[in-house]
PDB file of C-alpha atoms in Angstrom:
ATOM      1  CA  MET A   1     -13.404 -22.413 -14.208  1.00 41.00           C
ATOM      2  CA  ALA A   2     -14.479 -19.376 -12.195  1.00 56.00           C
ATOM      3  CA  THR A   3     -17.974 -17.997 -12.505  1.00 60.00           C
ATOM      4  CA  PRO A   4     -17.973 -14.848 -14.673  1.00 57.00           C
ATOM      5  CA  PRO A   5     -18.652 -11.658 -12.684  1.00 62.00           C
ATOM      6  CA  SER A   6     -21.866 -10.950 -14.598  1.00 60.00           C
ATOM      7  CA  LEU A   7     -23.339 -14.346 -13.654  1.00 70.00           C
ATOM      8  CA  CYS A   8     -22.206 -13.999 -10.048  1.00 84.00           C
ATOM      9  CA  ILE A   9     -23.712 -10.493  -9.842  1.00 90.00           C
ATOM     10  CA  GLU A  10     -26.951 -11.713 -11.430  1.00 90.00           C
ATOM     11  CA  ASN A  11     -27.286 -14.708  -9.075  1.00 90.00           C
ATOM     12  CA  LEU A  12     -26.525 -12.596  -6.021  1.00 93.00           C
ATOM     13  CA  LYS A  13     -28.944  -9.868  -7.180  1.00 93.00           C
ATOM     14  CA  LYS A  14     -31.752 -12.432  -7.542  1.00 93.00           C
ATOM     15  CA  ALA A  15     -31.077 -13.796  -4.048  1.00 93.00           C
ATOM     16  CA  LEU A  16     -30.893 -10.291  -2.537  1.00 94.00           C
ATOM     17  CA  ASP A  17     -34.154  -9.326  -4.256  1.00 94.00           C
ATOM     18  CA  ALA A  18     -35.861 -12.546  -3.123  1.00 93.00           C
ATOM     19  CA  ALA A  19     -34.777 -11.791   0.462  1.00 92.00           C
ATOM     20  CA  GLU A  20     -35.975  -8.190   0.033  1.00 93.00           C
ATOM     21  CA  ILE A  21     -32.541  -6.783   0.862  1.00 93.00           C
ATOM     22  CA  GLY A  22     -31.856  -3.503  -0.912  1.00 91.00           C
ATOM     23  CA  GLN A  23     -28.118  -3.987  -1.308  1.00 92.00           C
ATOM     24  CA  HIS A  24     -26.422  -4.148  -4.699  1.00 94.00           C
ATOM     25  CA  PRO A  25     -24.195  -7.226  -5.187  1.00 95.00           C
ATOM     26  CA  VAL A  26     -21.105  -5.010  -5.571  1.00 96.00           C
ATOM     27  CA  GLU A  27     -21.846  -3.503  -2.140  1.00 96.00           C
ATOM     28  CA  VAL A  28     -22.039  -6.965  -0.588  1.00 96.00           C
ATOM     29  CA  HIS A  29     -18.733  -7.982  -2.164  1.00 96.00           C
ATOM     30  CA  GLY A  30     -17.054  -4.694  -1.223  1.00 97.00           C
ATOM     31  CA  ALA A  31     -18.125  -5.026   2.418  1.00 96.00           C
ATOM     32  CA  LEU A  32     -17.092  -8.696   2.481  1.00 96.00           C
ATOM     33  CA  VAL A  33     -13.647  -7.879   1.079  1.00 96.00           C
ATOM     34  CA  GLY A  34     -13.328  -4.985   3.541  1.00 96.00           C
ATOM     35  CA  LEU A  35     -14.039  -7.322   6.454  1.00 95.00           C
ATOM     36  CA  ILE A  36     -11.553  -9.909   5.172  1.00 95.00           C
ATOM     37  CA  CYS A  37      -8.860  -7.318   4.440  1.00 95.00           C
ATOM     38  CA  GLY A  38      -9.442  -5.799   7.868  1.00 94.00           C
ATOM     39  CA  GLY A  39      -8.589  -9.120   9.502  1.00 92.00           C
ATOM     40  CA  VAL A  40     -12.026 -10.356  10.614  1.00 92.00           C
ATOM     41  CA  LYS A  41     -11.815 -13.599  12.589  1.00 86.00           C
ATOM     42  CA  GLN A  42     -12.408 -16.591  10.346  1.00 78.00           C
ATOM     43  CA  ASP A  43     -13.395 -19.367  12.729  1.00 77.00           C
ATOM     44  CA  ASN A  44     -17.011 -20.456  13.185  1.00 74.00           C
ATOM     45  CA  LEU A  45     -18.285 -18.078  10.501  1.00 85.00           C
ATOM     46  CA  ALA A  46     -17.372 -15.075  12.694  1.00 87.00           C
ATOM     47  CA  TRP A  47     -17.175 -12.971   9.508  1.00 92.00           C
ATOM     48  CA  LEU A  48     -20.890 -13.480   8.871  1.00 93.00           C
ATOM     49  CA  LYS A  49     -22.167 -11.466  11.857  1.00 92.00           C
ATOM     50  CA  PRO A  50     -20.596  -8.110  10.889  1.00 94.00           C
ATOM     51  CA  LEU A  51     -21.606  -8.652   7.251  1.00 94.00           C
ATOM     52  CA  VAL A  52     -25.223  -9.352   8.227  1.00 94.00           C
ATOM     53  CA  GLU A  53     -25.165  -6.244  10.434  1.00 93.00           C
ATOM     54  CA  LEU A  54     -24.181  -4.197   7.391  1.00 91.00           C
ATOM     55  CA  MET A  55     -26.478  -5.912   4.912  1.00 91.00           C
ATOM     56  CA  ASN A  56     -29.616  -6.698   6.849  1.00 91.00           C
ATOM     57  CA  ASP A  57     -29.544  -4.832  10.173  1.00 90.00           C
ATOM     58  CA  GLY A  58     -28.414  -8.012  11.914  1.00 88.00           C
ATOM     59  CA  GLN A  59     -31.425 -10.064  10.774  1.00 91.00           C
ATOM     60  CA  PRO A  60     -30.628 -13.622   9.611  1.00 91.00           C
ATOM     61  CA  LEU A  61     -30.199 -14.157   5.901  1.00 93.00           C
ATOM     62  CA  GLU A  62     -32.341 -16.464   3.789  1.00 92.00           C
ATOM     63  CA  ALA A  63     -30.553 -19.834   3.402  1.00 92.00           C
ATOM     64  CA  ASN A  64     -29.917 -19.544  -0.362  1.00 91.00           C
ATOM     65  CA  LEU A  65     -28.517 -16.041   0.017  1.00 94.00           C
ATOM     66  CA  GLN A  66     -26.293 -17.057   2.922  1.00 93.00           C
ATOM     67  CA  GLN A  67     -24.985 -20.007   0.872  1.00 92.00           C
ATOM     68  CA  LEU A  68     -24.161 -17.737  -2.097  1.00 92.00           C
ATOM     69  CA  ILE A  69     -22.358 -15.297   0.197  1.00 94.00           C
ATOM     70  CA  ALA A  70     -20.468 -18.129   1.925  1.00 92.00           C
ATOM     71  CA  GLU A  71     -19.280 -19.337  -1.496  1.00 92.00           C
ATOM     72  CA  LEU A  72     -18.295 -15.794  -2.435  1.00 92.00           C
ATOM     73  CA  TYR A  73     -16.426 -15.515   0.864  1.00 92.00           C
ATOM     74  CA  GLN A  74     -14.496 -18.763   0.268  1.00 90.00           C
ATOM     75  CA  ASP A  75     -13.599 -17.690  -3.272  1.00 90.00           C
ATOM     76  CA  THR A  76     -12.492 -14.247  -2.101  1.00 91.00           C
ATOM     77  CA  VAL A  77     -10.348 -15.642   0.716  1.00 90.00           C
ATOM     78  CA  ALA A  78      -8.695 -18.096  -1.679  1.00 88.00           C
ATOM     79  CA  ARG A  79      -7.963 -15.335  -4.188  1.00 90.00           C
ATOM     80  CA  LEU A  80      -6.565 -12.963  -1.566  1.00 90.00           C
ATOM     81  CA  ALA A  81      -4.522 -15.650   0.181  1.00 86.00           C
ATOM     82  CA  ASP A  82      -2.909 -16.954  -3.004  1.00 82.00           C
ATOM     83  CA  PHE A  83      -1.871 -14.247  -5.444  1.00 73.00           C
ATOM     84  CA  GLU A  84      -1.916 -16.775  -8.323  1.00 74.00           C
ATOM     85  CA  PHE A  85      -5.715 -17.076  -8.048  1.00 72.00           C
ATOM     86  CA  GLY A  86      -6.009 -13.458  -9.159  1.00 86.00           C
ATOM     87  CA  PHE A  87      -8.157 -11.490  -6.743  1.00 92.00           C
ATOM     88  CA  THR A  88     -10.675  -9.346  -8.603  1.00 92.00           C
ATOM     89  CA  LEU A  89     -13.400  -6.931  -7.627  1.00 94.00           C
ATOM     90  CA  LEU A  90     -16.932  -8.138  -8.305  1.00 94.00           C
ATOM     91  CA  LEU A  91     -17.970  -5.466 -10.799  1.00 94.00           C
ATOM     92  CA  PRO A  92     -20.062  -5.335 -13.975  1.00 93.00           C
ATOM     93  CA  GLU A  93     -18.273  -6.412 -17.125  1.00 90.00           C
ATOM     94  CA  GLU A  94     -17.273  -4.118 -19.984  1.00 87.00           C
ATOM     95  CA  GLU A  95     -20.558  -4.621 -21.872  1.00 89.00           C
ATOM     96  CA  VAL A  96     -22.222  -2.418 -19.234  1.00 90.00           C
ATOM     97  CA  SER A  97     -22.035   1.334 -19.823  1.00 90.00           C
ATOM     98  CA  LEU A  98     -18.989   3.050 -18.371  1.00 91.00           C
ATOM     99  CA  SER A  99     -21.077   5.343 -16.165  1.00 89.00           C
ATOM    100  CA  HIS A 100     -22.744   2.286 -14.567  1.00 91.00           C
ATOM    101  CA  ARG A 101     -19.363   0.608 -14.052  1.00 93.00           C
ATOM    102  CA  VAL A 102     -17.967   3.779 -12.445  1.00 93.00           C
ATOM    103  CA  GLU A 103     -21.007   3.939 -10.164  1.00 93.00           C
ATOM    104  CA  ALA A 104     -20.526   0.261  -9.252  1.00 95.00           C
ATOM    105  CA  LEU A 105     -16.823   0.874  -8.494  1.00 96.00           C
ATOM    106  CA  ALA A 106     -17.762   3.781  -6.210  1.00 96.00           C
ATOM    107  CA  LEU A 107     -20.353   1.600  -4.408  1.00 96.00           C
ATOM    108  CA  TRP A 108     -17.856  -1.246  -4.057  1.00 97.00           C
ATOM    109  CA  THR A 109     -15.240   1.126  -2.660  1.00 97.00           C
ATOM    110  CA  GLN A 110     -17.656   2.744  -0.174  1.00 97.00           C
ATOM    111  CA  SER A 111     -18.668  -0.698   1.081  1.00 97.00           C
ATOM    112  CA  PHE A 112     -15.056  -1.845   1.292  1.00 97.00           C
ATOM    113  CA  LEU A 113     -14.189   1.191   3.417  1.00 97.00           C
ATOM    114  CA  THR A 114     -17.166   0.535   5.692  1.00 96.00           C
ATOM    115  CA  GLY A 115     -16.210  -3.138   6.094  1.00 95.00           C
ATOM    116  CA  ILE A 116     -12.578  -2.479   6.870  1.00 96.00           C
ATOM    117  CA  ALA A 117     -13.443   0.353   9.293  1.00 94.00           C
ATOM    118  CA  ILE A 118     -15.669  -1.993  11.323  1.00 93.00           C
ATOM    119  CA  ILE A 119     -12.812  -4.460  11.850  1.00 91.00           C
ATOM    120  CA  GLN A 120     -10.027  -1.857  12.036  1.00 90.00           C
ATOM    121  CA  PRO A 121     -11.574   1.100  13.875  1.00 86.00           C
ATOM    122  CA  GLU A 122      -8.143   2.660  14.356  1.00 85.00           C
ATOM    123  CA  LEU A 123      -7.070   2.865  10.712  1.00 85.00           C
ATOM    124  CA  ALA A 124      -5.288   6.124  11.553  1.00 84.00           C
ATOM    125  CA  LYS A 125      -2.714   4.003  13.401  1.00 88.00           C
ATOM    126  CA  SER A 126      -1.978   1.784  10.400  1.00 91.00           C
ATOM    127  CA  SER A 127       1.113   2.036   8.222  1.00 93.00           C
ATOM    128  CA  PRO A 128       1.630   5.224   6.187  1.00 94.00           C
ATOM    129  CA  ASP A 129       0.978   3.283   2.965  1.00 95.00           C
ATOM    130  CA  VAL A 130      -2.374   1.968   4.196  1.00 95.00           C
ATOM    131  CA  ARG A 131      -3.401   5.379   5.535  1.00 94.00           C
ATOM    132  CA  GLU A 132      -2.617   6.883   2.136  1.00 96.00           C
ATOM    133  CA  VAL A 133      -4.598   4.295   0.158  1.00 95.00           C
ATOM    134  CA  ILE A 134      -7.550   4.611   2.545  1.00 95.00           C
ATOM    135  CA  LYS A 135      -7.534   8.368   1.911  1.00 95.00           C
ATOM    136  CA  ASP A 136      -7.338   7.753  -1.855  1.00 95.00           C
ATOM    137  CA  LEU A 137     -10.124   5.150  -1.691  1.00 96.00           C
ATOM    138  CA  ALA A 138     -12.350   7.656   0.117  1.00 95.00           C
ATOM    139  CA  GLU A 139     -11.854  10.016  -2.835  1.00 93.00           C
ATOM    140  CA  ILE A 140     -12.582   7.242  -5.351  1.00 91.00           C
ATOM    141  CA  ALA A 141     -15.793   6.428  -3.474  1.00 93.00           C
ATOM    142  CA  GLN A 142     -16.939   9.980  -4.273  1.00 89.00           C
ATOM    143  CA  VAL A 143     -16.102   9.788  -7.998  1.00 80.00           C
ATOM    144  CA  GLU A 144     -18.541  11.375 -10.451  1.00 72.00           C
ATOM    145  CA  PHE A 145     -20.777   9.004 -12.420  1.00 67.00           C
ATOM    146  CA  ASP A 146     -21.224  11.270 -15.444  1.00 69.00           C
ATOM    147  CA  VAL A 147     -18.400  10.074 -17.687  1.00 79.00           C
ATOM    148  CA  GLY A 148     -18.068   9.832 -21.419  1.00 79.00           C
ATOM    149  CA  ASP A 149     -17.883   6.493 -23.206  1.00 78.00           C
ATOM    150  CA  ASP A 150     -14.552   7.333 -24.813  1.00 85.00           C
ATOM    151  CA  GLU A 151     -11.223   5.536 -24.754  1.00 89.00           C
ATOM    152  CA  GLU A 152      -9.619   8.003 -22.347  1.00 89.00           C
ATOM    153  CA  SER A 153     -12.423   7.555 -19.798  1.00 88.00           C
ATOM    154  CA  GLU A 154     -12.267   3.775 -20.208  1.00 91.00           C
ATOM    155  CA  THR A 155      -8.516   3.805 -19.567  1.00 92.00           C
ATOM    156  CA  ALA A 156      -8.979   5.992 -16.477  1.00 90.00           C
ATOM    157  CA  TYR A 157     -11.652   3.595 -15.174  1.00 92.00           C
ATOM    158  CA  ILE A 158      -9.392   0.569 -15.672  1.00 94.00           C
ATOM    159  CA  GLU A 159      -6.585   2.359 -13.813  1.00 94.00           C
ATOM    160  CA  LEU A 160      -8.928   3.262 -10.933  1.00 93.00           C
ATOM    161  CA  GLN A 161     -10.223  -0.298 -10.754  1.00 95.00           C
ATOM    162  CA  GLU A 162      -6.671  -1.664 -10.610  1.00 95.00           C
ATOM    163  CA  PHE A 163      -5.725   0.862  -7.932  1.00 96.00           C
ATOM    164  CA  VAL A 164      -8.709  -0.210  -5.795  1.00 97.00           C
ATOM    165  CA  ARG A 165      -7.817  -3.894  -6.310  1.00 96.00           C
ATOM    166  CA  MET A 166      -4.182  -3.361  -5.309  1.00 95.00           C
ATOM    167  CA  SER A 167      -5.260  -1.220  -2.348  1.00 96.00           C
ATOM    168  CA  ALA A 168      -7.414  -4.077  -1.066  1.00 95.00           C
ATOM    169  CA  ILE A 169      -4.467  -6.454  -1.435  1.00 94.00           C
ATOM    170  CA  LEU A 170      -2.239  -3.997   0.472  1.00 94.00           C
ATOM    171  CA  CYS A 171      -4.780  -3.795   3.310  1.00 95.00           C
ATOM    172  CA  TYR A 172      -5.037  -7.589   3.360  1.00 94.00           C
ATOM    173  CA  SER A 173      -1.260  -7.896   3.596  1.00 92.00           C
ATOM    174  CA  GLU A 174      -1.265  -5.581   6.632  1.00 92.00           C
ATOM    175  CA  PHE A 175      -4.370  -6.740   8.508  1.00 92.00           C
ATOM    176  CA  GLY A 176      -5.550 -10.008   6.965  1.00 84.00           C
ATOM    177  CA  LEU A 177      -5.107 -13.225   8.852  1.00 65.00           C
ATOM    178  CA  ASP A 178      -3.677 -16.496   7.684  1.00 55.00           C
ATOM    179  CA  MET A 179      -7.055 -17.908   6.840  1.00 46.00           C
ATOM    180  CA  PRO A 180      -8.169 -21.482   6.564  1.00 46.00           C
ATOM    181  CA  LEU A 181     -10.081 -22.023   3.351  1.00 44.00           C
ATOM    182  CA  ASN A 182     -12.772 -24.080   5.049  1.00 44.00           C
ATOM    183  CA  ASP A 183     -14.248 -23.109   8.416  1.00 42.00           C
ATOM    184  CA  THR A 184     -15.414 -26.647   9.117  1.00 39.00           C
ATOM    185  CA  ASP A 185     -12.456 -28.715   7.910  1.00 38.00           C
ATOM    186  CA  ASN A 186     -10.783 -30.268  10.951  1.00 35.00           C
ATOM    187  CA  SER A 187      -9.299 -33.196   9.057  1.00 33.00           C
ATOM    188  CA  SER A 188      -5.773 -31.773   9.257  1.00 32.00           C
ATOM    189  CA  ILE A 189      -5.836 -31.562  13.068  1.00 33.00           C
ATOM    190  CA  ILE A 190      -4.068 -34.452  14.759  1.00 33.00           C
ATOM    191  CA  HIS A 191      -5.643 -35.599  18.039  1.00 31.00           C
TER     192      HIS A 191
END
């Protein structure tokens, strides 16, 4: 069974705090997904260098934190590569106030856009559909945090969250690579 988002966020937050890295877990996940959806090379942990540049100014990560992020990476790749796994954004659950969830969605989206832009610096040359969703995501990243805790606002949030999720999947389908699920598994190679 998959780890609930709240537990994953909490574990990642503890590791980020212990490493004295001022990133929020949703920012780390957003940047990671942006790199993956942008088509970052998968072999030999090549995805780690641009993520560490974003997270920690290129300084090595503490071992526990790097392990958590590597697990998050593997889970994310598996979910993006196989639609049945159900790719989801790492965001606070519905028990958290709506304004905090909206803020987290904006942070996730900003980080996603940064991650994908690093790997795809010429996004303006992508397909019209991707260019349109990138433009829409940039607007979502600027969304206001002052929202009411009413049903209409909740519905709008859920729709925005689903739009961001599907936008990431669209970007992955355009730029993402056929990714091995394990960087170190050479058992399927015949010598």
